CSV table of C-alpha atoms and ligand atoms in Angstrom, one decimal:
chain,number,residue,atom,x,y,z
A,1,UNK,CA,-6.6,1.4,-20.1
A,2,UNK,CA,-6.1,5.2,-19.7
A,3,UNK,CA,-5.0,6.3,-16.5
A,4,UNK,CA,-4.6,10.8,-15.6
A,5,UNK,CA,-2.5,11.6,-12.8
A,6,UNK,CA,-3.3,14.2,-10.9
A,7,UNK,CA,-0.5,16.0,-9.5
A,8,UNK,CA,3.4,15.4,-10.4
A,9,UNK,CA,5.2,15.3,-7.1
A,10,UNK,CA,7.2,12.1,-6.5
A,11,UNK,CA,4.3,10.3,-5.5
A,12,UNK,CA,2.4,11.1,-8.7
A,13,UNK,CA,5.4,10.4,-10.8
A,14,UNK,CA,6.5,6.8,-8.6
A,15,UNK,CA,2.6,5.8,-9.5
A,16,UNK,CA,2.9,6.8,-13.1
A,17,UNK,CA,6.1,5.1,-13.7
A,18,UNK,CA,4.1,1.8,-12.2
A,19,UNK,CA,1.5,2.6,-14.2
A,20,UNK,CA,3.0,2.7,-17.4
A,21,UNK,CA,5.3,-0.6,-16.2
A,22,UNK,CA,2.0,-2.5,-16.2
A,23,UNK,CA,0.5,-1.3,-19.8
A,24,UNK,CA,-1.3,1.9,-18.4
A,25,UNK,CA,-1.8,4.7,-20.9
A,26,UNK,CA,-0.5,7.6,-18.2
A,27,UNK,CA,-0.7,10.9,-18.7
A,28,UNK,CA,0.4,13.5,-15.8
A,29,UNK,CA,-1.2,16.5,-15.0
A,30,UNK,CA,0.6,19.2,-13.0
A,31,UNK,CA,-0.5,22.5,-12.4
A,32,UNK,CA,3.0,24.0,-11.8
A,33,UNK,CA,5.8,22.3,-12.4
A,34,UNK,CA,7.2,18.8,-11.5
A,35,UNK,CA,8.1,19.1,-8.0
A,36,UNK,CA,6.7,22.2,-7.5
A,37,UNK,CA,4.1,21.0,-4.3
A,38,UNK,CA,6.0,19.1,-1.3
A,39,UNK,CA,8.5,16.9,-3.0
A,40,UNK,CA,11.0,20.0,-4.0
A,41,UNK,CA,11.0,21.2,-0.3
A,42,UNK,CA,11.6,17.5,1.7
A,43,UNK,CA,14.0,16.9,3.6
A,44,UNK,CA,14.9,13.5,2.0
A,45,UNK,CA,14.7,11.2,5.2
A,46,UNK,CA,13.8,7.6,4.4
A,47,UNK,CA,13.0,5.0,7.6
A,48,UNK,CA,11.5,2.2,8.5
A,49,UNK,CA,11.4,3.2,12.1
A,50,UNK,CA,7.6,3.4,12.4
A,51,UNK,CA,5.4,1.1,14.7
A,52,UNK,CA,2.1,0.5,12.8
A,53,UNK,CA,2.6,-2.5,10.7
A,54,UNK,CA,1.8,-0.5,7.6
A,55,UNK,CA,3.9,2.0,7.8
A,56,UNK,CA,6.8,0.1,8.4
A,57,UNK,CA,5.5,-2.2,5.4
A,58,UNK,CA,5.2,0.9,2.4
A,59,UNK,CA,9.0,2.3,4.2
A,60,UNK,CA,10.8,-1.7,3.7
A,61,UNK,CA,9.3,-1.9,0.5
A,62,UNK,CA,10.3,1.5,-1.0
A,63,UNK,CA,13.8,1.0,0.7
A,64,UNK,CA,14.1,-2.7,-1.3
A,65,UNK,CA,14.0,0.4,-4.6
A,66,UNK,CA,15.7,3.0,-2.8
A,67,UNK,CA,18.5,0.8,-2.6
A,68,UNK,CA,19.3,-0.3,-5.8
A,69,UNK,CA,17.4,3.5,-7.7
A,70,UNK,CA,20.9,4.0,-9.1
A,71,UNK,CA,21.0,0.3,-11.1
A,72,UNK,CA,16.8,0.2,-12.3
A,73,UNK,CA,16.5,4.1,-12.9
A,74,UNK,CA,20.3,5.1,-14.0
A,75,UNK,CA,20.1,8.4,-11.3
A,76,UNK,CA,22.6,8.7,-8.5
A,77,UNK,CA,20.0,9.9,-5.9
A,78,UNK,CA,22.7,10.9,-3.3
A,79,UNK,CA,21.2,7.9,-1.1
A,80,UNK,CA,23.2,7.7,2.4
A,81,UNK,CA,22.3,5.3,5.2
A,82,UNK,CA,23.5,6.3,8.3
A,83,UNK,CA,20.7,6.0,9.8
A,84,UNK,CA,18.0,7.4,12.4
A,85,UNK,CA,18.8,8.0,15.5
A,86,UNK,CA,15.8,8.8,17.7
A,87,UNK,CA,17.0,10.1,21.4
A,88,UNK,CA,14.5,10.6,25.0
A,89,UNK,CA,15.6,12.6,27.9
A,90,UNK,CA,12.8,11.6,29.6
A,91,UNK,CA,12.4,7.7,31.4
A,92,UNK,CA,9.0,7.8,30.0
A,93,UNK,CA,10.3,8.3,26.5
A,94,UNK,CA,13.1,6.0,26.7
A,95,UNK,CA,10.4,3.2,28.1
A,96,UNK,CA,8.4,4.4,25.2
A,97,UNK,CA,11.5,3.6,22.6
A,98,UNK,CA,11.9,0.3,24.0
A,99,UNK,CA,8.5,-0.9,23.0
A,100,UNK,CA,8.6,0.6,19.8
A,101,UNK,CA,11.7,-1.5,19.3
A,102,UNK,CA,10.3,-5.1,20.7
A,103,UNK,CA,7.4,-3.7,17.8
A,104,UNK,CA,9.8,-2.7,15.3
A,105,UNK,CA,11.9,-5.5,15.5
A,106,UNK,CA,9.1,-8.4,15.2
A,107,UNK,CA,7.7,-6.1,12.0
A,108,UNK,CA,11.2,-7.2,10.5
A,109,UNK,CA,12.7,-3.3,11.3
A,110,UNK,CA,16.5,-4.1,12.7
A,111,UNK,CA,16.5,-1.0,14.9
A,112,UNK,CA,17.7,-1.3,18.7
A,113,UNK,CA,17.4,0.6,21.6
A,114,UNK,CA,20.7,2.2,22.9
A,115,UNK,CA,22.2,3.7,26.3
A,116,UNK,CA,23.3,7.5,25.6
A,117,UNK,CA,27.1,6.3,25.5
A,118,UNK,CA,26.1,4.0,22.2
A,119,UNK,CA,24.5,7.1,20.9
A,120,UNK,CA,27.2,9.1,21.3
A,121,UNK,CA,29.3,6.7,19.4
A,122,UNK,CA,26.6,7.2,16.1
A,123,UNK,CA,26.5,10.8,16.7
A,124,UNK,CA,30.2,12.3,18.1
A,125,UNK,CA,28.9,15.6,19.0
A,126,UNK,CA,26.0,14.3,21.1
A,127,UNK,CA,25.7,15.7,24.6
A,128,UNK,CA,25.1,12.1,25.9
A,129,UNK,CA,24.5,13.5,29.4
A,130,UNK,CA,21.0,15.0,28.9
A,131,UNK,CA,19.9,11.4,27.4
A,132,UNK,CA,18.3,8.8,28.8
A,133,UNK,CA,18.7,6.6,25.7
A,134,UNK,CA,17.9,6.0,21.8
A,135,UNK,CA,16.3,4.2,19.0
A,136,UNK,CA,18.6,3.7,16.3
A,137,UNK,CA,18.3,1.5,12.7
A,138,UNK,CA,21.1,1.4,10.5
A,139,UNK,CA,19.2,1.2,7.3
A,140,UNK,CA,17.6,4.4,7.7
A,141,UNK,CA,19.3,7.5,5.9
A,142,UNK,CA,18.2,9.9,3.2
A,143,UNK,CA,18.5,10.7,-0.4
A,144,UNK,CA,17.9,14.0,-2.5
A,145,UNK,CA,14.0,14.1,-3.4
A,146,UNK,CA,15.2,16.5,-6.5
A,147,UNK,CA,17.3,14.0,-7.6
A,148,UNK,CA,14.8,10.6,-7.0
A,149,UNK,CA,12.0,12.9,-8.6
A,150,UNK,CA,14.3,13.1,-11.6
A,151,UNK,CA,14.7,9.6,-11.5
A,152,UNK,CA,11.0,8.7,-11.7
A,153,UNK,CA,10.3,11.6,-14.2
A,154,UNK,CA,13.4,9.9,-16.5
A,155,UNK,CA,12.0,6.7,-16.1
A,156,UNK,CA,8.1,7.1,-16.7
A,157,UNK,CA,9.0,9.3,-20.1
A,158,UNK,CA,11.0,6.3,-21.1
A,159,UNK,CA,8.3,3.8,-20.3
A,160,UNK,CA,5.4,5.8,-22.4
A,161,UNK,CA,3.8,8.9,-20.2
A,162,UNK,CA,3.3,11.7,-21.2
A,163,UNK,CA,3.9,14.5,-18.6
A,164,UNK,CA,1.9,17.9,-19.1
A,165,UNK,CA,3.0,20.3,-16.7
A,166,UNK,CA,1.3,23.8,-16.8
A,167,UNK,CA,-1.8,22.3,-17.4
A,168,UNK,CA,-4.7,21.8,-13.7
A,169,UNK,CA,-7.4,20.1,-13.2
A,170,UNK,CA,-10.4,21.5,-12.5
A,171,UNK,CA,-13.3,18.8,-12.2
A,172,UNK,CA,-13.5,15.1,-12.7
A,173,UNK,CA,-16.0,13.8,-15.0
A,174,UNK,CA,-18.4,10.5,-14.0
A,175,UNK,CA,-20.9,8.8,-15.9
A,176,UNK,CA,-23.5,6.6,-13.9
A,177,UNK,CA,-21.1,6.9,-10.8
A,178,UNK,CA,-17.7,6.2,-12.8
A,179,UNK,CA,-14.8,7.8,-13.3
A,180,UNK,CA,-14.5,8.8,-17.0
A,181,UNK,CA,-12.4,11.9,-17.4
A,182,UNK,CA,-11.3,15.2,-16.2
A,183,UNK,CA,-11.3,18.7,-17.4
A,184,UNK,CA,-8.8,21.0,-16.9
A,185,UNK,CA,-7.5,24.5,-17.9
A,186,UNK,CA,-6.5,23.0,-21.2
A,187,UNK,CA,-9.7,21.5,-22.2
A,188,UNK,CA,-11.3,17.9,-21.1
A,189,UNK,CA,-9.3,14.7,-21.3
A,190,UNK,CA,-10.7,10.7,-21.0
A,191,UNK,CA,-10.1,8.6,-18.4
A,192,UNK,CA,-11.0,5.0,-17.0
A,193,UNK,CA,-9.0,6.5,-13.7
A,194,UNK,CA,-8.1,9.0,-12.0
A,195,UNK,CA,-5.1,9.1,-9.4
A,196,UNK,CA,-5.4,11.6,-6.8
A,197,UNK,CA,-1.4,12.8,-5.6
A,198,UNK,CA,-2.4,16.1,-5.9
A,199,UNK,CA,-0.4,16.2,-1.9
A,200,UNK,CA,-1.2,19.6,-0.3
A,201,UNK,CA,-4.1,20.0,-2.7
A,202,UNK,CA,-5.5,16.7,-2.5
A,203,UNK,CA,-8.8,17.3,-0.3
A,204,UNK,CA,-9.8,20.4,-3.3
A,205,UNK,CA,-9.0,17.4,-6.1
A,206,UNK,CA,-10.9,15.0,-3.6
A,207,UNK,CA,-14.0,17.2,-3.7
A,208,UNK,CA,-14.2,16.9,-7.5
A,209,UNK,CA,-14.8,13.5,-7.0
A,210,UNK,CA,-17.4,14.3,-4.6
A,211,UNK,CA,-15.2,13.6,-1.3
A,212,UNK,CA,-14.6,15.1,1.8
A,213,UNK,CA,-11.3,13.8,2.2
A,214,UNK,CA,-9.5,14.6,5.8
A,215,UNK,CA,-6.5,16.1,4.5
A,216,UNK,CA,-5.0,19.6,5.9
A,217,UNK,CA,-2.0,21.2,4.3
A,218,UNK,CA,0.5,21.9,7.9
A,219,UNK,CA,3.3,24.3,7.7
A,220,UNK,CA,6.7,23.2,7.7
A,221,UNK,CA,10.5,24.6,8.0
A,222,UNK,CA,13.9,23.8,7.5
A,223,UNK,CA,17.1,25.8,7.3
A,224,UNK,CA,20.6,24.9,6.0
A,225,UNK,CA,23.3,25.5,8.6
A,226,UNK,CA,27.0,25.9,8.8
A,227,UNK,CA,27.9,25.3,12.3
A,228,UNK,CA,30.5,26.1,14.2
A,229,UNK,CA,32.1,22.6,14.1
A,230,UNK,CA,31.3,20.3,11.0
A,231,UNK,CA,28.4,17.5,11.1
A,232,UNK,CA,30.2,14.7,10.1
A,233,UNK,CA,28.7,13.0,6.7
A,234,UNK,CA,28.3,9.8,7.9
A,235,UNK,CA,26.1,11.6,11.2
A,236,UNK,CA,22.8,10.1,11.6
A,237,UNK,CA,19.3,12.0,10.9
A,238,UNK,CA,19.1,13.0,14.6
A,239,UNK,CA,15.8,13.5,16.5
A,240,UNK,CA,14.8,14.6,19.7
A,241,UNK,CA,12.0,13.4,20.3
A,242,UNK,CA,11.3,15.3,23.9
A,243,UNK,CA,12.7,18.4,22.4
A,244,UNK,CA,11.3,18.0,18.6
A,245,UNK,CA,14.3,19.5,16.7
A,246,UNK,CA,16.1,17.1,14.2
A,247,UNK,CA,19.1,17.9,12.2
A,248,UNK,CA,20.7,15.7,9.9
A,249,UNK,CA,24.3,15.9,8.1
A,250,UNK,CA,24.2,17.7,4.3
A,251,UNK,CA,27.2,18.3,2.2
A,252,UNK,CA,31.2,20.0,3.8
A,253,UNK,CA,30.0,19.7,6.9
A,254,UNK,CA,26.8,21.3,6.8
A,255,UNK,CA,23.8,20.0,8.1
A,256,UNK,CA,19.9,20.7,7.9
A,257,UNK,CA,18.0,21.1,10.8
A,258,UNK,CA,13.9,21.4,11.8
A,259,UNK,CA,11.4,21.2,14.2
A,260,UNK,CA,8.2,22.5,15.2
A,261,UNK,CA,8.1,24.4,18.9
A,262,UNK,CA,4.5,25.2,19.3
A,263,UNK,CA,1.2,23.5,19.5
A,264,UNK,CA,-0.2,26.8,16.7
A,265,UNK,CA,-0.5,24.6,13.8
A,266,UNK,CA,-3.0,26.5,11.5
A,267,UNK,CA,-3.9,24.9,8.3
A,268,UNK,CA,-3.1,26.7,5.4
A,269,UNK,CA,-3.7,27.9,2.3
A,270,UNK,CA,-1.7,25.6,-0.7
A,271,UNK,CA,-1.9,28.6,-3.2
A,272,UNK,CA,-1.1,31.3,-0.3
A,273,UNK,CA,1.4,30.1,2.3
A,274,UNK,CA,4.8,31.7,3.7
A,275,UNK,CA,7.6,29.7,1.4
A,276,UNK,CA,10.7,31.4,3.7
A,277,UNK,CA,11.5,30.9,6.7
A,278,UNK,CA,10.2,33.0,9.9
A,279,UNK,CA,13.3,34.6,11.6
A,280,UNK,CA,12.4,33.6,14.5
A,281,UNK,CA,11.8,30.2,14.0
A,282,UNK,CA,15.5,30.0,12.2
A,283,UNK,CA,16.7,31.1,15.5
A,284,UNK,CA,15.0,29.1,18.0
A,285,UNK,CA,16.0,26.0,15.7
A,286,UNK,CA,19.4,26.6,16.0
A,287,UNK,CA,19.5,26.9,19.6
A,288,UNK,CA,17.2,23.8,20.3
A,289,UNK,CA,20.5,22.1,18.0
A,290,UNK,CA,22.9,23.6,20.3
A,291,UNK,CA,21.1,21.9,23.1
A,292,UNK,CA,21.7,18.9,21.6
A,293,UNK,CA,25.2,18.4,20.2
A,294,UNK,CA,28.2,20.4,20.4
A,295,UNK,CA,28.3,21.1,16.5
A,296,UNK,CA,26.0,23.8,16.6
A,297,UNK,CA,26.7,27.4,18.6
A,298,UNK,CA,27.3,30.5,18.2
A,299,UNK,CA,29.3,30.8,15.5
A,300,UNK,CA,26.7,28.6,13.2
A,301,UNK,CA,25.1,30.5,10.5
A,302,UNK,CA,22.1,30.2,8.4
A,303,UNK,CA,23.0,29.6,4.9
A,304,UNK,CA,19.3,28.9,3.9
A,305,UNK,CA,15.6,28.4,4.6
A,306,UNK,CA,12.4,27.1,3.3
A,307,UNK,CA,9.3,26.1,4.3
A,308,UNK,CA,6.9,23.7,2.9
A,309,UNK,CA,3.8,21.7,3.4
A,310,UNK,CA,2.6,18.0,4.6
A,311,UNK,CA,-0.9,17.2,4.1
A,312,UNK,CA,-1.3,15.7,7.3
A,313,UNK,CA,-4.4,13.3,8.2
A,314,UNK,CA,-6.2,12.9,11.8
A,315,UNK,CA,-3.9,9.9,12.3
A,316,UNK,CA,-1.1,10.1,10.2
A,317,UNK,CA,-1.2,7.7,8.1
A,318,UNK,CA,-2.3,8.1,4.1
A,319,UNK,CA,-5.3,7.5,2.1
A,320,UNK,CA,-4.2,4.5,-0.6
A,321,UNK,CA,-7.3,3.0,-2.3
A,322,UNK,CA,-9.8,3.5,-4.6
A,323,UNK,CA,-12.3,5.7,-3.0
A,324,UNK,CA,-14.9,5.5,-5.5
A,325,UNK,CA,-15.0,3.4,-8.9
A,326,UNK,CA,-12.3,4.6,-11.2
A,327,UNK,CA,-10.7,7.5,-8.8
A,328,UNK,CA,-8.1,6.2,-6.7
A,329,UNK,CA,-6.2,8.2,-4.0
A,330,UNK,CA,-2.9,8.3,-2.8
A,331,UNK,CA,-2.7,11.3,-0.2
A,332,UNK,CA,-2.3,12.8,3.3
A,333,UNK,CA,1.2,11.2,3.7
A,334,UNK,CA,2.6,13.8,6.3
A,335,UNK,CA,6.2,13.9,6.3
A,336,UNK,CA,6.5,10.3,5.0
A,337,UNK,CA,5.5,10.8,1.0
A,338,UNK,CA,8.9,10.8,-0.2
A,339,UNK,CA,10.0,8.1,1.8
A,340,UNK,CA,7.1,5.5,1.1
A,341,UNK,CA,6.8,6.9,-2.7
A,342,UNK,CA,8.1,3.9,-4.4
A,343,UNK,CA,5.8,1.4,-2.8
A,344,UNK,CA,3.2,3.7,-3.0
A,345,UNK,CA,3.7,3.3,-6.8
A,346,UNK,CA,3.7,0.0,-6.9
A,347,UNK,CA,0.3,-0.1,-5.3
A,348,UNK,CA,-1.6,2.0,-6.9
A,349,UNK,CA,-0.9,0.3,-10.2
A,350,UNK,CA,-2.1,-2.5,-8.5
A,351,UNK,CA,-5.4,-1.1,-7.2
A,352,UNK,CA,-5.7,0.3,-11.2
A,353,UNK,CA,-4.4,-3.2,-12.8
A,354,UNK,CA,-5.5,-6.0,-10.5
A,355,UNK,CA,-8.1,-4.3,-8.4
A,356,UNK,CA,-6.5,-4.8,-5.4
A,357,UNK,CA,-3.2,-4.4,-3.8
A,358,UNK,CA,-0.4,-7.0,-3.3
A,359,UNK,CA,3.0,-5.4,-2.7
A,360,UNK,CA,1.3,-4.3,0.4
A,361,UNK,CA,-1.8,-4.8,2.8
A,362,UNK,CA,-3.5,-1.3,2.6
A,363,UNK,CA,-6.4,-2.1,3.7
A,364,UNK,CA,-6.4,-0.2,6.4
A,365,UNK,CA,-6.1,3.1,4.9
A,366,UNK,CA,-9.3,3.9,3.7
A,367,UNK,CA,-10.9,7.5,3.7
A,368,UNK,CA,-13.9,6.0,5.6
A,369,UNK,CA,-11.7,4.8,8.6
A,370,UNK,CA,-12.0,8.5,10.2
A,371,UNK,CA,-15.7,7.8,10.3
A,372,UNK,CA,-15.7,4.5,11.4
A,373,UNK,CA,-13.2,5.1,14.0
A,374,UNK,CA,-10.5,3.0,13.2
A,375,UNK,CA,-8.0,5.5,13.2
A,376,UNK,CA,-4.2,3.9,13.4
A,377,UNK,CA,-2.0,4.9,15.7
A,378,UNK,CA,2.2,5.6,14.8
A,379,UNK,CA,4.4,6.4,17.9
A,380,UNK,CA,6.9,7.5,15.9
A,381,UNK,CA,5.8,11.1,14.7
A,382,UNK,CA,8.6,13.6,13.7
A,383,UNK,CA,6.6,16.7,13.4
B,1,FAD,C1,9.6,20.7,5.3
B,1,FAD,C2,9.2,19.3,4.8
B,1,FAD,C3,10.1,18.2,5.1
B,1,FAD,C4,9.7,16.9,4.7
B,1,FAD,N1,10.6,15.9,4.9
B,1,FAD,C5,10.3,14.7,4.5
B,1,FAD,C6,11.2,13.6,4.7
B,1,FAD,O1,12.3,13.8,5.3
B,1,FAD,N2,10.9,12.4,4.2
B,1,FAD,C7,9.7,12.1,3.6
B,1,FAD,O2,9.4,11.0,3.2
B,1,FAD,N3,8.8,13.1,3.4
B,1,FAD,C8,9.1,14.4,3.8
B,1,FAD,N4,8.2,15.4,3.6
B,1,FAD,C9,6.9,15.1,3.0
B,1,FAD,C10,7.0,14.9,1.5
B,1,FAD,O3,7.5,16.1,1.0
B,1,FAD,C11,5.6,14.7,0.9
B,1,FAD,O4,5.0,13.7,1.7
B,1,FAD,C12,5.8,14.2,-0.5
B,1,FAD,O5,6.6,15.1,-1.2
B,1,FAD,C13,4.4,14.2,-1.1
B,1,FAD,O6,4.5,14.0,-2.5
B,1,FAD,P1,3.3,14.2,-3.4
B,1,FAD,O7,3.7,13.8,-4.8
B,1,FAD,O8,2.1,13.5,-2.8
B,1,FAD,O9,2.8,15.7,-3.4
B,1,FAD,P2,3.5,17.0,-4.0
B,1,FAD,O10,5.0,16.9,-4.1
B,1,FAD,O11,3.0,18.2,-3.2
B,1,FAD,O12,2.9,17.1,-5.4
B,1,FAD,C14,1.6,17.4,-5.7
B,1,FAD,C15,1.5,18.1,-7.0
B,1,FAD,O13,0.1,18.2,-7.4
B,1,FAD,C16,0.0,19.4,-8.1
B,1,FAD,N5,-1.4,19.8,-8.2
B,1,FAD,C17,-2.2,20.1,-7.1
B,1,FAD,N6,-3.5,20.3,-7.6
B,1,FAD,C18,-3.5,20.1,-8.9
B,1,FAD,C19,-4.5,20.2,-9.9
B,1,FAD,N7,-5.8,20.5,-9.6
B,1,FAD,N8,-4.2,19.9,-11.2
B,1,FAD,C20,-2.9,19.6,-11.5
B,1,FAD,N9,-1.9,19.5,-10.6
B,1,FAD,C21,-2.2,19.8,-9.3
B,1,FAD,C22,0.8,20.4,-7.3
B,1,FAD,O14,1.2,21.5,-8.1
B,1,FAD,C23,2.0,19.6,-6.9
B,1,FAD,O15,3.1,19.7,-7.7
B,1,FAD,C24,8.5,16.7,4.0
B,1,FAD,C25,7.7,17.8,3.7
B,1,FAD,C26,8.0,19.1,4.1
B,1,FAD,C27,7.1,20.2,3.8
């Protein structure tokens, strides 16, 4: 069986690597190269702090291989777990956290809810004052996307694919309604599927399949800070969720920090986007950090910025299945692609080996389920 990969990003490469585990002949097409779209501009956050059962499902799964990456793929991924730390100033909030917890915890997610004091113990320089209380998991944390990418990339060379970068795809080919190849810039290559990862791009791959697929590429920004007073290493990814500025610990103290302030949200152009930072924005972050914890003031500086893009979906949640015969999709993952990536592997080689998913139930994310409205609903957004 021959499967083409449409887009090598983490998810792209995680599906290949599955792919080629189960006897797949893979081969990886990317336009640019590896890690070029979303994956080289993450922020590496991995949780199973969700509420909707699926999400949480793709996050425990991929963190059973985020956990032992080093051992199966030989790649130190930097992989800390000190966990998320979600924090309300607001009663309605903090009522709102202790719900997600009586959900999380009965999905099998060990998070709790904490008063401000306990949160202040995870994160030292926490004005615990302005809180009302938290969310916090322990086996939530980050890793480096470069480095897990790597990983994957190693690991699917090694098993048999064969990655062409440099090389997009500009149609897909059907015969009586099935997938059978696509054609690209390179000339025209046979296929009995098709995997759609193409992130950002995805709806443009989508629509040489013949599908409208809900999928908007979303601007996003982070900056690299030295504070004033170090973020200590072992500092949780800390979000608040009333404010919407997170920040998490990096390397010697340093810390990267995001957020989105405004309800403009255009949807942008994959090809044509900003990729640096607005000035502005760098600014406002920092102060919205400096309202949080006593790390960051006015002696922090900006060492450096980016901005990316998640393919967002009406309801946050991916597309994983295969839309029509032979082309499968695994797209619109917001700012959870990295995280879920390993699952999301595991899955599609399912949907391309067995037919039909086992790891995990993803039966709920169709692309029809915007139609049929039967969205799904995740109370646990980080925008
Ligand atoms: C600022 C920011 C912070 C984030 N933080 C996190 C986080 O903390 N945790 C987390 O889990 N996720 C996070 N994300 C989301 C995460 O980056 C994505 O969900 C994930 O990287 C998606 O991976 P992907 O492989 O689907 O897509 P991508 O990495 O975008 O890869 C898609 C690839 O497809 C290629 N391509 C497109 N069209 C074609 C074509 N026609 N032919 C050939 N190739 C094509 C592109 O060049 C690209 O390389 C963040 C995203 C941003 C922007």
């Amino acid at each position: 069986m021959r499967a083409v990969v449409v887009g090598g990003g983490v998810v792209g490469l995680a599906s290949a690597y599955y792919l080629a585990e189960r006897g797949v002949d893979v081969t990886v097409l990317e336009k640019d190269s590896i890690g070029g779209g979303s994956t080289g501009r993450a922020n590496g956050g991995i949780r199973a702090q969700f509420t909707s059962g699926v999400s949480v499902a793709l996050s425990k799964r991929s963190i059973e291989v985020w956990e032992r990456f080093e051992e199966a793929f030989g790649t130190d991924i930097d992989y800390r777990r000190t966990g998320y730390l979600f924090l309300a100033r607001t009663d309605e909030t903090a009522d709102r956290f202790r719900e997600n917890v009586a959900v999380q915890n009965d999905l099998g997610v060990g998070s709790e809810y904490l008063p401000p004091e306990e949160a202040g113990e995870r994160c030292p320089g926490l004005y615990t004052d302005r809180y009302v209380g938290a969310t916090y998991a322990p086996t939530d944390g980050f890793a480096d996307p470069h480095l897990a990418l790597q990983g994957f990339s190693r690991a699917a060379t090694a098993a048999g694919v064969t990655v062409e970068t440099g090389v997009e795809v500009t149609d897909v080919r059907t015969d009586g309604g099935a997938v059978v190849g696509v054609e690209t810039t390179e000339g025209s290559r046979e296929a009995d599927y098709v995997v759609n990862t193409a992130g950002p791009w995805a709806a443009r791959v989508g629509e040489m399949a013949g599908l409208d697929l809900p999928v908007s590429p979303r601007r996003r920004q982070l900056l690299v800070t030295a504070p004033g007073s170090p973020v200590p290493a072992d500092a949780p990814m800390t979000v608040d969720v009333d404010d919407g500025v997170h920040f998490r610990p990096e390397r010697d103290g340093r810390a990267v920090a995001g957020g989105h302030f405004t309800d403009r949200d255009p949807e942008q152009d994959p090809d044509r986007y900003r990729t640096s930072n607005d000035l502005d924005w760098a600014i406002e972050t920092l102060e919205h950090a400096a309202g949080v914890a006593d790390y960051f003031g006015p002696d922090s500086e900006i060492v450096r910025g980016w901005a990316g893009l998640y393919a967002v979906t009406p309801d946050h949640h991916p597309i994983v299945e295969e839309t029509v015969p032979g082309f499968v999709n695994a797209v619109g993952f917001s700012g959870h692609g990295f995280m879920q990536s390993p699952a999301t592997g595991q899955v599609v080689a399912e949907l391309v080996v067995d037919g039909e998913a086992s790891t995990v139930d993803v039966s709920a994310l169709t692309a029809d389920r915007f139609e049929r409205g039967e969205t799904l609903h995740e109370g646990t957004v980080i925008d």
